[in-house]
Amino acid sequence: MTTQGWKRTRAAMKGLVARGYVPTRAVSSPYRRAVETLQCLQEAAQVGFPVDSWEGLLPQGHPSQAEDWLRGACSEASTLTLALVSHQPFCSDLILHLTGQEVAFPNAACAVLHFEGGRFSLAAHLKAAERWEGL
């Protein structure tokens, strides 16, 4: 990420946390920028939470396979808040597949999903381009 990219991504992740969306678990693709975006979220949250990287979250991924993997990763908890960092067009397709909601998912963005009762729901979707006043 560029210096400006780090600044904008950190601001977006601080905004996510300031709005109460602190994950209890996080997963990203193994690509560098996705991992860096997740690092910004970890810095902003200032609390520890399990973090995974999975190759099934790459742009050419398959939503049904990702759902199976995510359900396995989430199976130990009856309720959790999952931060998901991936790439287009896959991430928008995955969120639609999991929640039935359409979202645009640009670079340096993070989707927050709630997992409860075996169902995923979209809690928040923030991107680095958004401005967070006072942060």
PDB file of N, CA, C and O in Angstrom, residues 39-117:
ATOM      1  N   GLN A  39      -4.592  -6.015   8.795  1.00  0.00           N
ATOM      2  CA  GLN A  39      -3.666  -5.485   9.798  1.00  0.00           C
ATOM      3  C   GLN A  39      -4.155  -4.137  10.324  1.00  0.00           C
ATOM      4  O   GLN A  39      -4.069  -3.856  11.522  1.00  0.00           O
ATOM      5  N   CYS A  40      -4.680  -3.301   9.429  1.00  0.00           N
ATOM      6  CA  CYS A  40      -5.214  -2.000   9.847  1.00  0.00           C
ATOM      7  C   CYS A  40      -6.408  -2.179  10.777  1.00  0.00           C
ATOM      8  O   CYS A  40      -6.571  -1.426  11.747  1.00  0.00           O
ATOM      9  N   LEU A  41      -7.226  -3.176  10.514  1.00  0.00           N
ATOM     10  CA  LEU A  41      -8.365  -3.455  11.395  1.00  0.00           C
ATOM     11  C   LEU A  41      -7.876  -3.935  12.754  1.00  0.00           C
ATOM     12  O   LEU A  41      -8.400  -3.514  13.788  1.00  0.00           O
ATOM     13  N   GLN A  42      -6.868  -4.789  12.784  1.00  0.00           N
ATOM     14  CA  GLN A  42      -6.324  -5.255  14.055  1.00  0.00           C
ATOM     15  C   GLN A  42      -5.773  -4.093  14.876  1.00  0.00           C
ATOM     16  O   GLN A  42      -5.997  -4.021  16.084  1.00  0.00           O
ATOM     17  N   GLU A  43      -5.066  -3.175  14.225  1.00  0.00           N
ATOM     18  CA  GLU A  43      -4.544  -1.986  14.913  1.00  0.00           C
ATOM     19  C   GLU A  43      -5.685  -1.153  15.485  1.00  0.00           C
ATOM     20  O   GLU A  43      -5.620  -0.696  16.622  1.00  0.00           O
ATOM     21  N   ALA A  44      -6.716  -0.953  14.693  1.00  0.00           N
ATOM     22  CA  ALA A  44      -7.841  -0.121  15.125  1.00  0.00           C
ATOM     23  C   ALA A  44      -8.606  -0.763  16.279  1.00  0.00           C
ATOM     24  O   ALA A  44      -9.030  -0.070  17.209  1.00  0.00           O
ATOM     25  N   ALA A  45      -8.772  -2.060  16.246  1.00  0.00           N
ATOM     26  CA  ALA A  45      -9.565  -2.756  17.263  1.00  0.00           C
ATOM     27  C   ALA A  45      -8.848  -2.801  18.607  1.00  0.00           C
ATOM     28  O   ALA A  45      -9.494  -2.789  19.658  1.00  0.00           O
ATOM     29  N   GLN A  46      -7.548  -2.876  18.594  1.00  0.00           N
ATOM     30  CA  GLN A  46      -6.739  -2.931  19.808  1.00  0.00           C
ATOM     31  C   GLN A  46      -7.150  -4.070  20.743  1.00  0.00           C
ATOM     32  O   GLN A  46      -6.976  -3.975  21.955  1.00  0.00           O
ATOM     33  N   VAL A  47      -7.751  -5.102  20.181  1.00  0.00           N
ATOM     34  CA  VAL A  47      -8.066  -6.322  20.929  1.00  0.00           C
ATOM     35  C   VAL A  47      -7.691  -7.497  20.039  1.00  0.00           C
ATOM     36  O   VAL A  47      -7.706  -7.395  18.812  1.00  0.00           O
ATOM     37  N   GLY A  48      -7.358  -8.585  20.669  1.00  0.00           N
ATOM     38  CA  GLY A  48      -6.997  -9.756  19.891  1.00  0.00           C
ATOM     39  C   GLY A  48      -8.223 -10.519  19.416  1.00  0.00           C
ATOM     40  O   GLY A  48      -9.241 -10.560  20.101  1.00  0.00           O
ATOM     41  N   PHE A  49      -8.137 -11.046  18.228  1.00  0.00           N
ATOM     42  CA  PHE A  49      -9.166 -11.930  17.700  1.00  0.00           C
ATOM     43  C   PHE A  49      -8.493 -12.862  16.706  1.00  0.00           C
ATOM     44  O   PHE A  49      -7.495 -12.510  16.084  1.00  0.00           O
ATOM     45  N   PRO A  50      -9.009 -14.100  16.571  1.00  0.00           N
ATOM     46  CA  PRO A  50      -8.393 -15.042  15.637  1.00  0.00           C
ATOM     47  C   PRO A  50      -8.443 -14.515  14.203  1.00  0.00           C
ATOM     48  O   PRO A  50      -9.453 -13.956  13.771  1.00  0.00           O
ATOM     49  N   VAL A  51      -7.349 -14.704  13.489  1.00  0.00           N
ATOM     50  CA  VAL A  51      -7.229 -14.248  12.111  1.00  0.00           C
ATOM     51  C   VAL A  51      -6.804 -15.424  11.249  1.00  0.00           C
ATOM     52  O   VAL A  51      -5.904 -16.174  11.608  1.00  0.00           O
ATOM     53  N   ASP A  52      -7.477 -15.580  10.116  1.00  0.00           N
ATOM     54  CA  ASP A  52      -7.138 -16.614   9.158  1.00  0.00           C
ATOM     55  C   ASP A  52      -6.915 -15.980   7.796  1.00  0.00           C
ATOM     56  O   ASP A  52      -7.430 -14.902   7.508  1.00  0.00           O
ATOM     57  N   SER A  53      -6.184 -16.684   6.966  1.00  0.00           N
ATOM     58  CA  SER A  53      -6.037 -16.345   5.566  1.00  0.00           C
ATOM     59  C   SER A  53      -6.391 -17.614   4.799  1.00  0.00           C
ATOM     60  O   SER A  53      -5.977 -18.709   5.186  1.00  0.00           O
ATOM     61  N   TRP A  54      -7.171 -17.460   3.742  1.00  0.00           N
ATOM     62  CA  TRP A  54      -7.609 -18.644   3.003  1.00  0.00           C
ATOM     63  C   TRP A  54      -7.594 -18.356   1.512  1.00  0.00           C
ATOM     64  O   TRP A  54      -8.118 -17.337   1.055  1.00  0.00           O
ATOM     65  N   GLU A  55      -7.011 -19.261   0.744  1.00  0.00           N
ATOM     66  CA  GLU A  55      -6.882 -19.082  -0.701  1.00  0.00           C
ATOM     67  C   GLU A  55      -8.215 -19.127  -1.434  1.00  0.00           C
ATOM     68  O   GLU A  55      -8.312 -18.670  -2.565  1.00  0.00           O
ATOM     69  N   GLY A  56      -9.241 -19.645  -0.804  1.00  0.00           N
ATOM     70  CA  GLY A  56     -10.565 -19.666  -1.421  1.00  0.00           C
ATOM     71  C   GLY A  56     -11.213 -18.297  -1.507  1.00  0.00           C
ATOM     72  O   GLY A  56     -12.267 -18.145  -2.122  1.00  0.00           O
ATOM     73  N   LEU A  57     -10.582 -17.270  -0.910  1.00  0.00           N
ATOM     74  CA  LEU A  57     -11.117 -15.910  -0.969  1.00  0.00           C
ATOM     75  C   LEU A  57     -10.455 -15.077  -2.060  1.00  0.00           C
ATOM     76  O   LEU A  57     -10.571 -13.854  -2.068  1.00  0.00           O
ATOM     77  N   LEU A  58      -9.790 -15.729  -2.998  1.00  0.00           N
ATOM     78  CA  LEU A  58      -9.183 -15.031  -4.127  1.00  0.00           C
ATOM     79  C   LEU A  58     -10.258 -14.612  -5.132  1.00  0.00           C
ATOM     80  O   LEU A  58     -11.376 -15.131  -5.095  1.00  0.00           O
ATOM     81  N   PRO A  59      -9.940 -13.693  -6.040  1.00  0.00           N
ATOM     82  CA  PRO A  59     -10.952 -13.191  -6.977  1.00  0.00           C
ATOM     83  C   PRO A  59     -11.664 -14.272  -7.785  1.00  0.00           C
ATOM     84  O   PRO A  59     -12.831 -14.120  -8.130  1.00  0.00           O
ATOM     85  N   GLN A  60     -11.017 -15.378  -8.068  1.00  0.00           N
ATOM     86  CA  GLN A  60     -11.644 -16.441  -8.847  1.00  0.00           C
ATOM     87  C   GLN A  60     -12.332 -17.492  -7.958  1.00  0.00           C
ATOM     88  O   GLN A  60     -12.689 -18.562  -8.433  1.00  0.00           O
ATOM     89  N   GLY A  61     -12.547 -17.167  -6.682  1.00  0.00           N
ATOM     90  CA  GLY A  61     -13.155 -18.105  -5.738  1.00  0.00           C
ATOM     91  C   GLY A  61     -14.592 -18.452  -6.089  1.00  0.00           C
ATOM     92  O   GLY A  61     -15.224 -17.827  -6.948  1.00  0.00           O
ATOM     93  N   HIS A  62     -15.108 -19.454  -5.395  1.00  0.00           N
ATOM     94  CA  HIS A  62     -16.479 -19.926  -5.594  1.00  0.00           C
ATOM     95  C   HIS A  62     -17.263 -19.720  -4.304  1.00  0.00           C
ATOM     96  O   HIS A  62     -16.889 -20.271  -3.259  1.00  0.00           O
ATOM     97  N   PRO A  63     -18.346 -18.928  -4.343  1.00  0.00           N
ATOM     98  CA  PRO A  63     -19.100 -18.628  -3.127  1.00  0.00           C
ATOM     99  C   PRO A  63     -19.557 -19.856  -2.337  1.00  0.00           C
ATOM    100  O   PRO A  63     -19.487 -19.852  -1.109  1.00  0.00           O
ATOM    101  N   SER A  64     -20.004 -20.905  -3.002  1.00  0.00           N
ATOM    102  CA  SER A  64     -20.481 -22.070  -2.256  1.00  0.00           C
ATOM    103  C   SER A  64     -19.332 -22.765  -1.518  1.00  0.00           C
ATOM    104  O   SER A  64     -19.510 -23.225  -0.385  1.00  0.00           O
ATOM    105  N   GLN A  65     -18.151 -22.820  -2.114  1.00  0.00           N
ATOM    106  CA  GLN A  65     -16.993 -23.398  -1.426  1.00  0.00           C
ATOM    107  C   GLN A  65     -16.564 -22.519  -0.257  1.00  0.00           C
ATOM    108  O   GLN A  65     -16.205 -23.022   0.812  1.00  0.00           O
ATOM    109  N   ALA A  66     -16.608 -21.212  -0.451  1.00  0.00           N
ATOM    110  CA  ALA A  66     -16.256 -20.287   0.622  1.00  0.00           C
ATOM    111  C   ALA A  66     -17.259 -20.402   1.770  1.00  0.00           C
ATOM    112  O   ALA A  66     -16.878 -20.361   2.941  1.00  0.00           O
ATOM    113  N   GLU A  67     -18.528 -20.557   1.446  1.00  0.00           N
ATOM    114  CA  GLU A  67     -19.529 -20.720   2.500  1.00  0.00           C
ATOM    115  C   GLU A  67     -19.229 -21.969   3.320  1.00  0.00           C
ATOM    116  O   GLU A  67     -19.278 -21.935   4.556  1.00  0.00           O
ATOM    117  N   ASP A  68     -18.919 -23.066   2.676  1.00  0.00           N
ATOM    118  CA  ASP A  68     -18.582 -24.299   3.395  1.00  0.00           C
ATOM    119  C   ASP A  68     -17.385 -24.081   4.317  1.00  0.00           C
ATOM    120  O   ASP A  68     -17.389 -24.499   5.474  1.00  0.00           O
ATOM    121  N   TRP A  69     -16.339 -23.418   3.797  1.00  0.00           N
ATOM    122  CA  TRP A  69     -15.152 -23.170   4.605  1.00  0.00           C
ATOM    123  C   TRP A  69     -15.476 -22.251   5.785  1.00  0.00           C
ATOM    124  O   TRP A  69     -15.068 -22.513   6.916  1.00  0.00           O
ATOM    125  N   LEU A  70     -16.216 -21.169   5.513  1.00  0.00           N
ATOM    126  CA  LEU A  70     -16.572 -20.231   6.578  1.00  0.00           C
ATOM    127  C   LEU A  70     -17.428 -20.895   7.649  1.00  0.00           C
ATOM    128  O   LEU A  70     -17.233 -20.664   8.841  1.00  0.00           O
ATOM    129  N   ARG A  71     -18.370 -21.707   7.243  1.00  0.00           N
ATOM    130  CA  ARG A  71     -19.200 -22.420   8.229  1.00  0.00           C
ATOM    131  C   ARG A  71     -18.335 -23.320   9.107  1.00  0.00           C
ATOM    132  O   ARG A  71     -18.545 -23.405  10.311  1.00  0.00           O
ATOM    133  N   GLY A  72     -17.357 -23.985   8.507  1.00  0.00           N
ATOM    134  CA  GLY A  72     -16.441 -24.806   9.291  1.00  0.00           C
ATOM    135  C   GLY A  72     -15.616 -23.961  10.258  1.00  0.00           C
ATOM    136  O   GLY A  72     -15.441 -24.322  11.418  1.00  0.00           O
ATOM    137  N   ALA A  73     -15.129 -22.818   9.769  1.00  0.00           N
ATOM    138  CA  ALA A  73     -14.325 -21.928  10.604  1.00  0.00           C
ATOM    139  C   ALA A  73     -15.148 -21.298  11.724  1.00  0.00           C
ATOM    140  O   ALA A  73     -14.616 -20.979  12.787  1.00  0.00           O
ATOM    141  N   CYS A  74     -16.444 -21.137  11.503  1.00  0.00           N
ATOM    142  CA  CYS A  74     -17.320 -20.495  12.484  1.00  0.00           C
ATOM    143  C   CYS A  74     -18.059 -21.510  13.368  1.00  0.00           C
ATOM    144  O   CYS A  74     -18.793 -21.116  14.270  1.00  0.00           O
ATOM    145  N   SER A  75     -17.877 -22.780  13.117  1.00  0.00           N
ATOM    146  CA  SER A  75     -18.699 -23.803  13.767  1.00  0.00           C
ATOM    147  C   SER A  75     -18.527 -23.884  15.281  1.00  0.00           C
ATOM    148  O   SER A  75     -19.428 -24.338  15.975  1.00  0.00           O
ATOM    149  N   GLU A  76     -17.398 -23.437  15.797  1.00  0.00           N
ATOM    150  CA  GLU A  76     -17.166 -23.511  17.234  1.00  0.00           C
ATOM    151  C   GLU A  76     -17.944 -22.466  18.016  1.00  0.00           C
ATOM    152  O   GLU A  76     -18.102 -22.586  19.222  1.00  0.00           O
ATOM    153  N   ALA A  77     -18.429 -21.440  17.348  1.00  0.00           N
ATOM    154  CA  ALA A  77     -19.136 -20.357  18.040  1.00  0.00           C
ATOM    155  C   ALA A  77     -20.595 -20.317  17.603  1.00  0.00           C
ATOM    156  O   ALA A  77     -20.899 -20.461  16.425  1.00  0.00           O
ATOM    157  N   SER A  78     -21.475 -20.121  18.552  1.00  0.00           N
ATOM    158  CA  SER A  78     -22.886 -19.994  18.186  1.00  0.00           C
ATOM    159  C   SER A  78     -23.171 -18.603  17.622  1.00  0.00           C
ATOM    160  O   SER A  78     -24.071 -18.417  16.820  1.00  0.00           O
ATOM    161  N   THR A  79     -22.380 -17.622  18.064  1.00  0.00           N
ATOM    162  CA  THR A  79     -22.516 -16.245  17.591  1.00  0.00           C
ATOM    163  C   THR A  79     -21.118 -15.660  17.436  1.00  0.00           C
ATOM    164  O   THR A  79     -20.277 -15.837  18.302  1.00  0.00           O
ATOM    165  N   LEU A  80     -20.893 -14.969  16.329  1.00  0.00           N
ATOM    166  CA  LEU A  80     -19.631 -14.245  16.181  1.00  0.00           C
ATOM    167  C   LEU A  80     -19.797 -13.115  15.194  1.00  0.00           C
ATOM    168  O   LEU A  80     -20.746 -13.064  14.418  1.00  0.00           O
ATOM    169  N   THR A  81     -18.845 -12.197  15.250  1.00  0.00           N
ATOM    170  CA  THR A  81     -18.770 -11.086  14.308  1.00  0.00           C
ATOM    171  C   THR A  81     -17.523 -11.316  13.470  1.00  0.00           C
ATOM    172  O   THR A  81     -16.417 -11.330  13.990  1.00  0.00           O
ATOM    173  N   LEU A  82     -17.740 -11.525  12.180  1.00  0.00           N
ATOM    174  CA  LEU A  82     -16.681 -11.917  11.259  1.00  0.00           C
ATOM    175  C   LEU A  82     -16.314 -10.759  10.345  1.00  0.00           C
ATOM    176  O   LEU A  82     -17.165 -10.224   9.644  1.00  0.00           O
ATOM    177  N   ALA A  83     -15.031 -10.382  10.343  1.00  0.00           N
ATOM    178  CA  ALA A  83     -14.525  -9.403   9.382  1.00  0.00           C
ATOM    179  C   ALA A  83     -14.000 -10.178   8.189  1.00  0.00           C
ATOM    180  O   ALA A  83     -13.244 -11.131   8.335  1.00  0.00           O
ATOM    181  N   LEU A  84     -14.413  -9.773   7.004  1.00  0.00           N
ATOM    182  CA  LEU A  84     -14.056 -10.455   5.770  1.00  0.00           C
ATOM    183  C   LEU A  84     -13.381  -9.472   4.825  1.00  0.00           C
ATOM    184  O   LEU A  84     -13.955  -8.435   4.501  1.00  0.00           O
ATOM    185  N   VAL A  85     -12.158  -9.783   4.402  1.00  0.00           N
ATOM    186  CA  VAL A  85     -11.416  -8.927   3.481  1.00  0.00           C
ATOM    187  C   VAL A  85     -11.023  -9.775   2.274  1.00  0.00           C
ATOM    188  O   VAL A  85     -10.292 -10.750   2.408  1.00  0.00           O
ATOM    189  N   SER A  86     -11.546  -9.406   1.110  1.00  0.00           N
ATOM    190  CA  SER A  86     -11.273 -10.170  -0.102  1.00  0.00           C
ATOM    191  C   SER A  86     -11.247  -9.232  -1.294  1.00  0.00           C
ATOM    192  O   SER A  86     -10.988  -8.038  -1.136  1.00  0.00           O
ATOM    193  N   HIS A  87     -11.547  -9.753  -2.469  1.00  0.00           N
ATOM    194  CA  HIS A  87     -11.373  -9.015  -3.723  1.00  0.00           C
ATOM    195  C   HIS A  87     -12.623  -9.105  -4.591  1.00  0.00           C
ATOM    196  O   HIS A  87     -13.448  -9.991  -4.431  1.00  0.00           O
ATOM    197  N   GLN A  88     -12.693  -8.206  -5.533  1.00  0.00           N
ATOM    198  CA  GLN A  88     -13.765  -8.210  -6.508  1.00  0.00           C
ATOM    199  C   GLN A  88     -13.385  -9.099  -7.682  1.00  0.00           C
ATOM    200  O   GLN A  88     -12.201  -9.217  -7.982  1.00  0.00           O
ATOM    201  N   PRO A  89     -14.337  -9.681  -8.320  1.00  0.00           N
ATOM    202  CA  PRO A  89     -15.777  -9.605  -8.077  1.00  0.00           C
ATOM    203  C   PRO A  89     -16.249 -10.602  -7.027  1.00  0.00           C
ATOM    204  O   PRO A  89     -17.406 -10.610  -6.628  1.00  0.00           O
ATOM    205  N   PHE A  90     -15.332 -11.419  -6.546  1.00  0.00           N
ATOM    206  CA  PHE A  90     -15.703 -12.504  -5.656  1.00  0.00           C
ATOM    207  C   PHE A  90     -16.393 -12.055  -4.376  1.00  0.00           C
ATOM    208  O   PHE A  90     -17.379 -12.653  -3.955  1.00  0.00           O
ATOM    209  N   CYS A  91     -15.872 -11.020  -3.717  1.00  0.00           N
ATOM    210  CA  CYS A  91     -16.420 -10.655  -2.409  1.00  0.00           C
ATOM    211  C   CYS A  91     -17.882 -10.234  -2.490  1.00  0.00           C
ATOM    212  O   CYS A  91     -18.696 -10.650  -1.673  1.00  0.00           O
ATOM    213  N   SER A  92     -18.225  -9.442  -3.476  1.00  0.00           N
ATOM    214  CA  SER A  92     -19.631  -9.057  -3.642  1.00  0.00           C
ATOM    215  C   SER A  92     -20.500 -10.283  -3.900  1.00  0.00           C
ATOM    216  O   SER A  92     -21.599 -10.405  -3.362  1.00  0.00           O
ATOM    217  N   ASP A  93     -19.997 -11.210  -4.724  1.00  0.00           N
ATOM    218  CA  ASP A  93     -20.739 -12.444  -5.001  1.00  0.00           C
ATOM    219  C   ASP A  93     -20.907 -13.275  -3.732  1.00  0.00           C
ATOM    220  O   ASP A  93     -21.974 -13.849  -3.488  1.00  0.00           O
ATOM    221  N   LEU A  94     -19.860 -13.338  -2.901  1.00  0.00           N
ATOM    222  CA  LEU A  94     -19.933 -14.119  -1.670  1.00  0.00           C
ATOM    223  C   LEU A  94     -20.933 -13.517  -0.691  1.00  0.00           C
ATOM    224  O   LEU A  94     -21.748 -14.233  -0.103  1.00  0.00           O
ATOM    225  N   ILE A  95     -20.900 -12.206  -0.525  1.00  0.00           N
ATOM    226  CA  ILE A  95     -21.839 -11.560   0.395  1.00  0.00           C
ATOM    227  C   ILE A  95     -23.271 -11.758  -0.084  1.00  0.00           C
ATOM    228  O   ILE A  95     -24.170 -12.054   0.712  1.00  0.00           O
ATOM    229  N   LEU A  96     -23.500 -11.639  -1.379  1.00  0.00           N
ATOM    230  CA  LEU A  96     -24.825 -11.896  -1.937  1.00  0.00           C
ATOM    231  C   LEU A  96     -25.234 -13.344  -1.660  1.00  0.00           C
ATOM    232  O   LEU A  96     -26.364 -13.612  -1.231  1.00  0.00           O
ATOM    233  N   HIS A  97     -24.336 -14.272  -1.873  1.00  0.00           N
ATOM    234  CA  HIS A  97     -24.605 -15.689  -1.636  1.00  0.00           C
ATOM    235  C   HIS A  97     -24.926 -15.959  -0.161  1.00  0.00           C
ATOM    236  O   HIS A  97     -25.856 -16.701   0.154  1.00  0.00           O
ATOM    237  N   LEU A  98     -24.161 -15.360   0.759  1.00  0.00           N
ATOM    238  CA  LEU A  98     -24.337 -15.620   2.187  1.00  0.00           C
ATOM    239  C   LEU A  98     -25.530 -14.904   2.800  1.00  0.00           C
ATOM    240  O   LEU A  98     -26.184 -15.442   3.702  1.00  0.00           O
ATOM    241  N   THR A  99     -25.803 -13.681   2.324  1.00  0.00           N
ATOM    242  CA  THR A  99     -26.784 -12.832   3.016  1.00  0.00           C
ATOM    243  C   THR A  99     -27.973 -12.414   2.159  1.00  0.00           C
ATOM    244  O   THR A  99     -28.956 -11.908   2.694  1.00  0.00           O
ATOM    245  N   GLY A 100     -27.854 -12.558   0.849  1.00  0.00           N
ATOM    246  CA  GLY A 100     -28.909 -12.081  -0.035  1.00  0.00           C
ATOM    247  C   GLY A 100     -28.840 -10.588  -0.289  1.00  0.00           C
ATOM    248  O   GLY A 100     -29.712 -10.032  -0.957  1.00  0.00           O
ATOM    249  N   GLN A 101     -27.796  -9.909   0.215  1.00  0.00           N
ATOM    250  CA  GLN A 101     -27.654  -8.469   0.027  1.00  0.00           C
ATOM    251  C   GLN A 101     -26.574  -8.167  -1.004  1.00  0.00           C
ATOM    252  O   GLN A 101     -25.510  -8.783  -0.999  1.00  0.00           O
ATOM    253  N   GLU A 102     -26.852  -7.197  -1.869  1.00  0.00           N
ATOM    254  CA  GLU A 102     -25.875  -6.749  -2.857  1.00  0.00           C
ATOM    255  C   GLU A 102     -25.081  -5.581  -2.291  1.00  0.00           C
ATOM    256  O   GLU A 102     -25.659  -4.650  -1.745  1.00  0.00           O
ATOM    257  N   VAL A 103     -23.743  -5.656  -2.413  1.00  0.00           N
ATOM    258  CA  VAL A 103     -22.877  -4.554  -1.996  1.00  0.00           C
ATOM    259  C   VAL A 103     -21.761  -4.393  -3.011  1.00  0.00           C
ATOM    260  O   VAL A 103     -21.334  -5.354  -3.637  1.00  0.00           O
ATOM    261  N   ALA A 104     -21.294  -3.171  -3.160  1.00  0.00           N
ATOM    262  CA  ALA A 104     -20.097  -2.906  -3.953  1.00  0.00           C
ATOM    263  C   ALA A 104     -18.921  -3.065  -3.006  1.00  0.00           C
ATOM    264  O   ALA A 104     -18.958  -2.589  -1.878  1.00  0.00           O
ATOM    265  N   PHE A 105     -17.897  -3.724  -3.428  1.00  0.00           N
ATOM    266  CA  PHE A 105     -16.764  -4.023  -2.560  1.00  0.00           C
ATOM    267  C   PHE A 105     -15.477  -3.581  -3.229  1.00  0.00           C
ATOM    268  O   PHE A 105     -14.806  -4.368  -3.873  1.00  0.00           O
ATOM    269  N   PRO A 106     -15.100  -2.297  -3.070  1.00  0.00           N
ATOM    270  CA  PRO A 106     -13.881  -1.788  -3.707  1.00  0.00           C
ATOM    271  C   PRO A 106     -12.632  -2.175  -2.922  1.00  0.00           C
ATOM    272  O   PRO A 106     -12.715  -2.861  -1.907  1.00  0.00           O
ATOM    273  N   ASN A 107     -11.476  -1.691  -3.364  1.00  0.00           N
ATOM    274  CA  ASN A 107     -10.222  -1.939  -2.654  1.00  0.00           C
ATOM    275  C   ASN A 107     -10.278  -1.372  -1.247  1.00  0.00           C
ATOM    276  O   ASN A 107     -10.996  -0.410  -0.981  1.00  0.00           O
ATOM    277  N   ALA A 108      -9.485  -1.964  -0.360  1.00  0.00           N
ATOM    278  CA  ALA A 108      -9.333  -1.504   1.017  1.00  0.00           C
ATOM    279  C   ALA A 108     -10.674  -1.371   1.711  1.00  0.00           C
ATOM    280  O   ALA A 108     -10.982  -0.366   2.321  1.00  0.00           O
ATOM    281  N   ALA A 109     -11.461  -2.389   1.591  1.00  0.00           N
ATOM    282  CA  ALA A 109     -12.757  -2.399   2.238  1.00  0.00           C
ATOM    283  C   ALA A 109     -12.848  -3.604   3.153  1.00  0.00           C
ATOM    284  O   ALA A 109     -12.075  -4.548   3.045  1.00  0.00           O
ATOM    285  N   CYS A 110     -13.800  -3.551   4.035  1.00  0.00           N
ATOM    286  CA  CYS A 110     -13.998  -4.648   4.965  1.00  0.00           C
ATOM    287  C   CYS A 110     -15.494  -4.840   5.163  1.00  0.00           C
ATOM    288  O   CYS A 110     -16.200  -3.884   5.443  1.00  0.00           O
ATOM    289  N   ALA A 111     -15.948  -6.046   4.980  1.00  0.00           N
ATOM    290  CA  ALA A 111     -17.334  -6.385   5.277  1.00  0.00           C
ATOM    291  C   ALA A 111     -17.372  -7.057   6.635  1.00  0.00           C
ATOM    292  O   ALA A 111     -16.505  -7.868   6.962  1.00  0.00           O
ATOM    293  N   VAL A 112     -18.349  -6.705   7.420  1.00  0.00           N
ATOM    294  CA  VAL A 112     -18.534  -7.330   8.727  1.00  0.00           C
ATOM    295  C   VAL A 112     -19.828  -8.119   8.672  1.00  0.00           C
ATOM    296  O   VAL A 112     -20.885  -7.576   8.353  1.00  0.00           O
ATOM    297  N   LEU A 113     -19.711  -9.394   8.964  1.00  0.00           N
ATOM    298  CA  LEU A 113     -20.856 -10.290   8.954  1.00  0.00           C
ATOM    299  C   LEU A 113     -21.120 -10.787  10.368  1.00  0.00           C
ATOM    300  O   LEU A 113     -20.183 -11.038  11.124  1.00  0.00           O
ATOM    301  N   HIS A 114     -22.383 -10.915  10.709  1.00  0.00           N
ATOM    302  CA  HIS A 114     -22.753 -11.592  11.946  1.00  0.00           C
ATOM    303  C   HIS A 114     -23.102 -13.018  11.577  1.00  0.00           C
ATOM    304  O   HIS A 114     -23.730 -13.270  10.542  1.00  0.00           O
ATOM    305  N   PHE A 115     -22.689 -13.945  12.412  1.00  0.00           N
ATOM    306  CA  PHE A 115     -23.035 -15.350  12.241  1.00  0.00           C
ATOM    307  C   PHE A 115     -23.739 -15.770  13.516  1.00  0.00           C
ATOM    308  O   PHE A 115     -23.176 -15.743  14.599  1.00  0.00           O
ATOM    309  N   GLU A 116     -25.017 -16.089  13.372  1.00  0.00           N
ATOM    310  CA  GLU A 116     -25.807 -16.480  14.535  1.00  0.00           C
ATOM    311  C   GLU A 116     -26.879 -17.460  14.086  1.00  0.00           C
ATOM    312  O   GLU A 116     -27.522 -17.254  13.055  1.00  0.00           O
ATOM    313  N   GLY A 117     -27.043 -18.505  14.847  1.00  0.00           N
ATOM    314  CA  GLY A 117     -28.051 -19.497  14.518  1.00  0.00           C
ATOM    315  C   GLY A 117     -27.831 -20.143  13.164  1.00  0.00           C
ATOM    316  O   GLY A 117     -28.790 -20.506  12.485  1.00  0.00           O
TER     317      GLY A 117
END
